[in-house]
Tab-separated table of C-alpha atoms in Angstrom:
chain	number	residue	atom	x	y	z
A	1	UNK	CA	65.166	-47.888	-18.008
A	2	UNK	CA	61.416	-48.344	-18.035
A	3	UNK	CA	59.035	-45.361	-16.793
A	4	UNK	CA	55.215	-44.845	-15.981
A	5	UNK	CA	53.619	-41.973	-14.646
A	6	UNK	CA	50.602	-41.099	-12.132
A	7	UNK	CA	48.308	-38.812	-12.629
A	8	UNK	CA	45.456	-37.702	-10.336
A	9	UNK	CA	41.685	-36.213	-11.027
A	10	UNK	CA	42.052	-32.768	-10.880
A	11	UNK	CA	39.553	-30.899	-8.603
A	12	UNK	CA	38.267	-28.561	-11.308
A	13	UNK	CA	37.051	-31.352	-13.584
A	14	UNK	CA	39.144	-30.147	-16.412
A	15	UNK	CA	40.550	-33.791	-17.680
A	16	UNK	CA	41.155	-31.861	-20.897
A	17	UNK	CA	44.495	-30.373	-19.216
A	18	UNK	CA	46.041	-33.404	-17.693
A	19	UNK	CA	45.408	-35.046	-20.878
A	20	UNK	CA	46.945	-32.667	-22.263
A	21	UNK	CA	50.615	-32.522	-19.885
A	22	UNK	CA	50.454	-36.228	-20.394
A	23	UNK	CA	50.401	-35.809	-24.318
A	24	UNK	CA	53.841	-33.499	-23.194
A	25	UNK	CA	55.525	-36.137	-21.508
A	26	UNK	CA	54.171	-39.173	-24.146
A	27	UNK	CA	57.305	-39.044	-26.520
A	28	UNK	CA	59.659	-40.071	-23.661
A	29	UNK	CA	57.644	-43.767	-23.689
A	30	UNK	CA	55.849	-45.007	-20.881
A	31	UNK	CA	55.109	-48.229	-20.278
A	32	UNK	CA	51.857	-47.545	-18.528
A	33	UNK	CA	50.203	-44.454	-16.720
A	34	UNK	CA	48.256	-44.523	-12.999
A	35	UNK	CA	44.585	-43.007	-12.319
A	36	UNK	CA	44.548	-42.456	-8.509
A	37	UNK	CA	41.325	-43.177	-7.104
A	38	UNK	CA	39.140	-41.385	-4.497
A	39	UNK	CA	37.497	-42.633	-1.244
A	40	UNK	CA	34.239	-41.344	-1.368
A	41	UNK	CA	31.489	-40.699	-3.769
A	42	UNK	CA	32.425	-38.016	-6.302
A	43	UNK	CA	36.027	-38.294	-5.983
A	44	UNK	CA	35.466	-41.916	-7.632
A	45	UNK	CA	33.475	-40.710	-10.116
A	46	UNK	CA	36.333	-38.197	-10.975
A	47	UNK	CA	38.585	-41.035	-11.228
A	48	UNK	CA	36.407	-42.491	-13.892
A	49	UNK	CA	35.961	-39.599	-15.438
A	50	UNK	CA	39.817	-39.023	-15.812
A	51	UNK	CA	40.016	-42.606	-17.254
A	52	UNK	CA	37.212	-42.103	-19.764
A	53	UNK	CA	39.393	-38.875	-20.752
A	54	UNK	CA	42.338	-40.434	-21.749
A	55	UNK	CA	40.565	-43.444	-23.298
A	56	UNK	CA	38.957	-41.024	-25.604
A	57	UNK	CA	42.031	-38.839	-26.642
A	58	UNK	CA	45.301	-41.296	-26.341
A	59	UNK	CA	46.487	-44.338	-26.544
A	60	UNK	CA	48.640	-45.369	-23.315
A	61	UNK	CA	47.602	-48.494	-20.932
A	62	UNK	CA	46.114	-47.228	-17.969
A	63	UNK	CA	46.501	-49.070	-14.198
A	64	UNK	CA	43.445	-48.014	-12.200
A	65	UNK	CA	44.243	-47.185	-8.010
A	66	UNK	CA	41.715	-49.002	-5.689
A	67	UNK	CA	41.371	-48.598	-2.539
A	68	UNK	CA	39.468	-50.925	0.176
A	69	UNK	CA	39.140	-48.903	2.694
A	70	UNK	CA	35.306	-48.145	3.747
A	71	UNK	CA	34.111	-50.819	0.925
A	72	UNK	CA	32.064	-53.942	0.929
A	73	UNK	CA	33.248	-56.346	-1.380
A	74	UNK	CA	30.371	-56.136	-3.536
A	75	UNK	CA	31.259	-52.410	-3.767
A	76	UNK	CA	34.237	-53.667	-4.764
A	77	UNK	CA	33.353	-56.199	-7.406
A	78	UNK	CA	31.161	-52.949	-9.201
A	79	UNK	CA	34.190	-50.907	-9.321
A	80	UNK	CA	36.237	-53.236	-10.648
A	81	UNK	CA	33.522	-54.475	-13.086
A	82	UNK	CA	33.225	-50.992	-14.073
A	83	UNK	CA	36.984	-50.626	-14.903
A	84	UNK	CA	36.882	-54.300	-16.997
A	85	UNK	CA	33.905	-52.153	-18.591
A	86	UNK	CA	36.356	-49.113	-19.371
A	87	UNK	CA	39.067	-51.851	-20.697
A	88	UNK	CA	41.177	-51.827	-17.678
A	89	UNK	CA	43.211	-54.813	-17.211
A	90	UNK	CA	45.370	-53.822	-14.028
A	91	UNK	CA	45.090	-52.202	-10.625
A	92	UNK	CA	47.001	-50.488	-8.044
A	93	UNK	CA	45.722	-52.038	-4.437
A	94	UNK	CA	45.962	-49.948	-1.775
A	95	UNK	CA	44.452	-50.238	1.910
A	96	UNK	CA	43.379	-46.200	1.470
A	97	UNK	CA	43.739	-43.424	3.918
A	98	UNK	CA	41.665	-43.481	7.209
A	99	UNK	CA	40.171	-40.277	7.556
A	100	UNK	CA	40.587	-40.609	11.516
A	101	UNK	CA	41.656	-43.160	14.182
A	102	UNK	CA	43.122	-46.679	13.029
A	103	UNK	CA	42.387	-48.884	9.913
A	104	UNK	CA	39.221	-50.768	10.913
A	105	UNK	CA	37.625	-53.487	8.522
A	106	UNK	CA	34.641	-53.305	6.801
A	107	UNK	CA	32.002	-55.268	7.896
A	108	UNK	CA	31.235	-57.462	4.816
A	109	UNK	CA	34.821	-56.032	3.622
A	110	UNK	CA	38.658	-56.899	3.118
A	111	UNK	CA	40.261	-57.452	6.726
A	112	UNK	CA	43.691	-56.654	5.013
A	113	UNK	CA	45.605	-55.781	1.878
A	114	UNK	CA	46.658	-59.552	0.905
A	115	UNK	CA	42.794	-60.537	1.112
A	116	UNK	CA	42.345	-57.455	-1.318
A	117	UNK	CA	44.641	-58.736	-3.312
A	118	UNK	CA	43.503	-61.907	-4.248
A	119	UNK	CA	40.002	-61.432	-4.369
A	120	UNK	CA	40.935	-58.756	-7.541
A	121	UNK	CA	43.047	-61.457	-9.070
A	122	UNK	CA	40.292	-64.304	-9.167
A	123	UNK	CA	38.833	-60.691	-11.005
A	124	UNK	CA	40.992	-61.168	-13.993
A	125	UNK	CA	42.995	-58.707	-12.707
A	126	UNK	CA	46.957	-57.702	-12.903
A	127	UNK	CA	47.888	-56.155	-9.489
A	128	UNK	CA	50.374	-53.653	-8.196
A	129	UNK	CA	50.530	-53.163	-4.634
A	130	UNK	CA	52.540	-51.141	-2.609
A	131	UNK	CA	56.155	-51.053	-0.911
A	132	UNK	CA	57.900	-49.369	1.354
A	133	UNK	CA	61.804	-48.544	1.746
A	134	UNK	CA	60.547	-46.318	4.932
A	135	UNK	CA	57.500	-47.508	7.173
A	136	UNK	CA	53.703	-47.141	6.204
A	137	UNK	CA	52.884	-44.190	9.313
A	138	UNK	CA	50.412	-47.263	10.362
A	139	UNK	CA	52.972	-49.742	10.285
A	140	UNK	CA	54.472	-51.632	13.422
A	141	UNK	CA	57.551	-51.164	11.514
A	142	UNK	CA	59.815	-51.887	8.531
A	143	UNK	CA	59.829	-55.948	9.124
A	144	UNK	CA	55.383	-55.601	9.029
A	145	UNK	CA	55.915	-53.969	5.948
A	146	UNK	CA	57.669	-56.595	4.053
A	147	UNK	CA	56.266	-59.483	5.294
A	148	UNK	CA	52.768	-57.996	3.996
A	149	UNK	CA	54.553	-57.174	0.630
A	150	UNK	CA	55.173	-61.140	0.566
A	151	UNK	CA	51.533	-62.239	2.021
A	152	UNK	CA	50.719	-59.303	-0.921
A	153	UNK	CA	53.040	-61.839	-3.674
A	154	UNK	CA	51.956	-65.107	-2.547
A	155	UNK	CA	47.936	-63.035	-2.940
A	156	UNK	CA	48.884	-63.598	-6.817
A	157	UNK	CA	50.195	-59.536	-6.800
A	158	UNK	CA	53.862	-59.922	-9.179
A	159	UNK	CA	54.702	-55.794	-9.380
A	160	UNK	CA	54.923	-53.398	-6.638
A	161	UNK	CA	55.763	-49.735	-6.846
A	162	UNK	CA	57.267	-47.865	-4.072
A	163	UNK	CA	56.536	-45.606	-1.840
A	164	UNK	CA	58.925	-42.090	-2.531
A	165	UNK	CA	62.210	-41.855	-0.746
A	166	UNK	CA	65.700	-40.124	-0.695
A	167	UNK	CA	67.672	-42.214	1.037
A	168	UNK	CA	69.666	-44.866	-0.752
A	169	UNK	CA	70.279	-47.067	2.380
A	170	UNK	CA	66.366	-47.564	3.092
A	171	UNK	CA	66.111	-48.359	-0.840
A	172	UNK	CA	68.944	-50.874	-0.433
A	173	UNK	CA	67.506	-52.355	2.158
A	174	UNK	CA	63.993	-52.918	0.948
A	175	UNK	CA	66.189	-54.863	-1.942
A	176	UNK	CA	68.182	-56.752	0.455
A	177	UNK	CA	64.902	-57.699	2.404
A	178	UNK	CA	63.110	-59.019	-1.007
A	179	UNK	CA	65.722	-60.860	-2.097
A	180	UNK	CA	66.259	-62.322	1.460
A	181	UNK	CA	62.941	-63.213	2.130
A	182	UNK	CA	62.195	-64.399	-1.901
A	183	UNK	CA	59.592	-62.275	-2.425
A	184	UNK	CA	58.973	-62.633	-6.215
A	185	UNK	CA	57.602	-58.823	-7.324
A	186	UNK	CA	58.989	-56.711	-9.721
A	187	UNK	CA	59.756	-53.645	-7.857
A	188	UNK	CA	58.993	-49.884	-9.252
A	189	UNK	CA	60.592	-47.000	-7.731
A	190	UNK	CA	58.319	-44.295	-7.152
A	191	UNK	CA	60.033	-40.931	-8.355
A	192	UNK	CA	58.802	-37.440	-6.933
A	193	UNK	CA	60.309	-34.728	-8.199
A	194	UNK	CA	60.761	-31.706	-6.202
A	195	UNK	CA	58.199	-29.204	-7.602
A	196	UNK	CA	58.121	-27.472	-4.307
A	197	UNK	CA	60.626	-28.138	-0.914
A	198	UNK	CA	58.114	-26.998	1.637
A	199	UNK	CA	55.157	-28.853	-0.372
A	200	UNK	CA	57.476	-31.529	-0.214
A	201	UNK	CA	58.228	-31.937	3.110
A	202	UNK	CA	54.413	-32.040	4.292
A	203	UNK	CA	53.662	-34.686	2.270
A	204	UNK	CA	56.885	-36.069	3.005
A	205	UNK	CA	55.626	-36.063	7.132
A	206	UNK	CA	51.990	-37.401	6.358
A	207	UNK	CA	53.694	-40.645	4.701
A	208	UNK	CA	56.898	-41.328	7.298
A	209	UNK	CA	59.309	-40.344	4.819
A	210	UNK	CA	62.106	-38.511	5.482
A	211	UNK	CA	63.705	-35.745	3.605
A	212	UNK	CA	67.618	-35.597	3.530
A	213	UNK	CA	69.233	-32.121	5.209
A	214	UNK	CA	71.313	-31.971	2.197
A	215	UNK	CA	68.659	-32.559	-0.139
A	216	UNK	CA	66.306	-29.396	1.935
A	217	UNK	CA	69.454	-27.162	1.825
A	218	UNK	CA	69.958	-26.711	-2.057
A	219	UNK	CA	66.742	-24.749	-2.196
A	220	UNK	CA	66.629	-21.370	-1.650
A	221	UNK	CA	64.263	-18.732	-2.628
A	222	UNK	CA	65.741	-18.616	-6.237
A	223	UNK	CA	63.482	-20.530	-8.467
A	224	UNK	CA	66.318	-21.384	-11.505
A	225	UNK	CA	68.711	-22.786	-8.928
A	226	UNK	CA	65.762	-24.576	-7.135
A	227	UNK	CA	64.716	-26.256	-10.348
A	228	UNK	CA	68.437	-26.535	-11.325
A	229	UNK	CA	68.683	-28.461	-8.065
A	230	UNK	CA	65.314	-30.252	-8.181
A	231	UNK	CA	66.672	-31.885	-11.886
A	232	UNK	CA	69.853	-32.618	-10.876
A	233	UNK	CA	68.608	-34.601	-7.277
A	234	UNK	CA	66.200	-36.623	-9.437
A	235	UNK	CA	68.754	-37.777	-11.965
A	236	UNK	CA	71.138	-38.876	-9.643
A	237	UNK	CA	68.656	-40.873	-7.550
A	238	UNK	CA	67.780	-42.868	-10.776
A	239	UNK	CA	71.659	-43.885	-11.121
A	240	UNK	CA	71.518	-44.737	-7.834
A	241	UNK	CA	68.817	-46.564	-7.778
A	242	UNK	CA	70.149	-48.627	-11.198
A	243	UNK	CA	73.096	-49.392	-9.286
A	244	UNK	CA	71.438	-51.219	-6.663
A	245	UNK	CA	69.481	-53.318	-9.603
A	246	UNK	CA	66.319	-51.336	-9.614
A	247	UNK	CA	65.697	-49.806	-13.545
A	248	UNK	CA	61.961	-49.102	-13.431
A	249	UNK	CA	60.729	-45.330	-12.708
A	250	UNK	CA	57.321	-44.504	-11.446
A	251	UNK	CA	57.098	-40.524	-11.607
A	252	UNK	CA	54.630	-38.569	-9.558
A	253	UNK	CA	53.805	-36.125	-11.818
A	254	UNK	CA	51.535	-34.369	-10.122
A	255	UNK	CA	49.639	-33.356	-13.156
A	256	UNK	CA	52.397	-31.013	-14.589
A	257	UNK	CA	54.877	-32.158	-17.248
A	258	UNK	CA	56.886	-29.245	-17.224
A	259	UNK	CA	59.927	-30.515	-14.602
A	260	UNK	CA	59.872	-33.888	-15.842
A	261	UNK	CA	61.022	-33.212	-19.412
A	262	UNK	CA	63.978	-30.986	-18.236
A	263	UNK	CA	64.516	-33.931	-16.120
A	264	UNK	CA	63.965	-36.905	-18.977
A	265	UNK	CA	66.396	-34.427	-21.099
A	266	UNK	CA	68.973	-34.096	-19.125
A	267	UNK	CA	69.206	-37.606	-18.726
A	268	UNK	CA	69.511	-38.268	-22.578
A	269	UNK	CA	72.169	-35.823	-22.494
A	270	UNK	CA	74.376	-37.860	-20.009
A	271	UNK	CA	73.606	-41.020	-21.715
């Protein structure tokens, strides 16, 4: 089982702290760690300035998030240069969030994620893209999806981490479709813990995922059972997921450490 975790800029500026709940969660061994990146202006300064925080105070590699949305390509190129500046070797390409209306092009821009792709590997860069077991809320559907994860391969991308989900069947058959269609990327799972049910679910309706009744009926206004419930969902989706051939974890930790380690030991208790 290989893990990784994503962390985000936090909007007080204090880098110190998520350092800090990543330092709490380092002894369990990650391969890597994700920097989320903003759209705008100071939110991709933040970014940088998360990166430039971890540099300084651990050692762990670090994949940078990129986004094209809103971006010329010589934007671009000086974001990326500025990463290769920071020692960053790898990036997470992602179309970005419109802030209104429907994904339109830049002018002097990307006209889609595959285009992204390989402009940031003639970059000297390593790419992870994205995937999806449920469809993008853009998306004509689950057959767009992965036929852009394969125009997203044959870019030069080789890893891909998913989008969150809790339901086995739509993992399985994001597996089945790779395999089908030969799509040579090493696929991530994308692990969210349930800090929070109702949190959960909003997020869960701004991406198109869908949360399980059974999973939303185990919490309750108790907070031990609710974690109790929250550790024991998350461990059983990772044996589910490893019996379907998937065995690498990428865990949303929303900047807090405290849920995954009851998690990680519980799971070196069964094993």
């Amino acid at each position: 089982m290989k893990i990784s975790y994503e962390f985000y800029p936090p909007k007080d500026l204090n880098y110190q702290k998520v350092v800090e709940e990543y330092s709490l969660l380092s002894s369990h061994g990650p391969r890597f760690i994700s920097i989320t990146y903003g759209a705008l202006g100071s939110s991709q300064e933040k970014s940088v300035g998360l990166i430039k925080a971890f540099k300084e105070n651990v050692s762990v590699e670090i994949v940078a998030h990129l986004t094209l949305v809103g971006k010329s390509k010589q934007e671009v190129g000086l974001i990326v240069d500025e990463f290769s500046d920071l020692g960053i070797k790898k990036i997470v390409a992602l179309r970005g969030d419109v802030a209104k209306g429907s994904f339109v092009a830049h002018q002097d821009g990307f006209k889609n994620t595959a285009e992204f792709v390989n402009f940031l590997v003639n970059k000297n860069m390593e790419v992870f893209v994205s995937a999806y077991p449920e469809p993008h809320p853009d998306s004509q559907g689950f057959e767009f999806d992965i036929n852009l994860l394969k125009d997203k391969t044959l870019a030069g991308s080789k890893q891909s981490i998913s989008q969150f989900c809790f339901s086995m069947d739509e993992y399985q058959k994001l597996v089945n479709a790779m395999k089908a269609k030969n799509i040579q990327n090493d696929l991530t799972a994308g692990i969210m813990p349930i800090y929070n049910i109702n949190s959960l679910c909003n997020m869960a309706e701004r991406c198109g995922t869908k949360i399980p009744s059974e999973i939303i009926n185990q919490f309750s206004d108790r907070p031990l059972q609710n974690e109790q419930a929250a550790i024991n969902i998350c461990i059983k989706q990772i044996y589910d997921l490893q019996a379907i051939g998937v065995n690498n974890f990428h865990f949303y930790t929303l900047n807090q450490s405290s849920l995954l380690n009851k998690i990680f030991q519980e799971l070196e208790l069964k094993q």
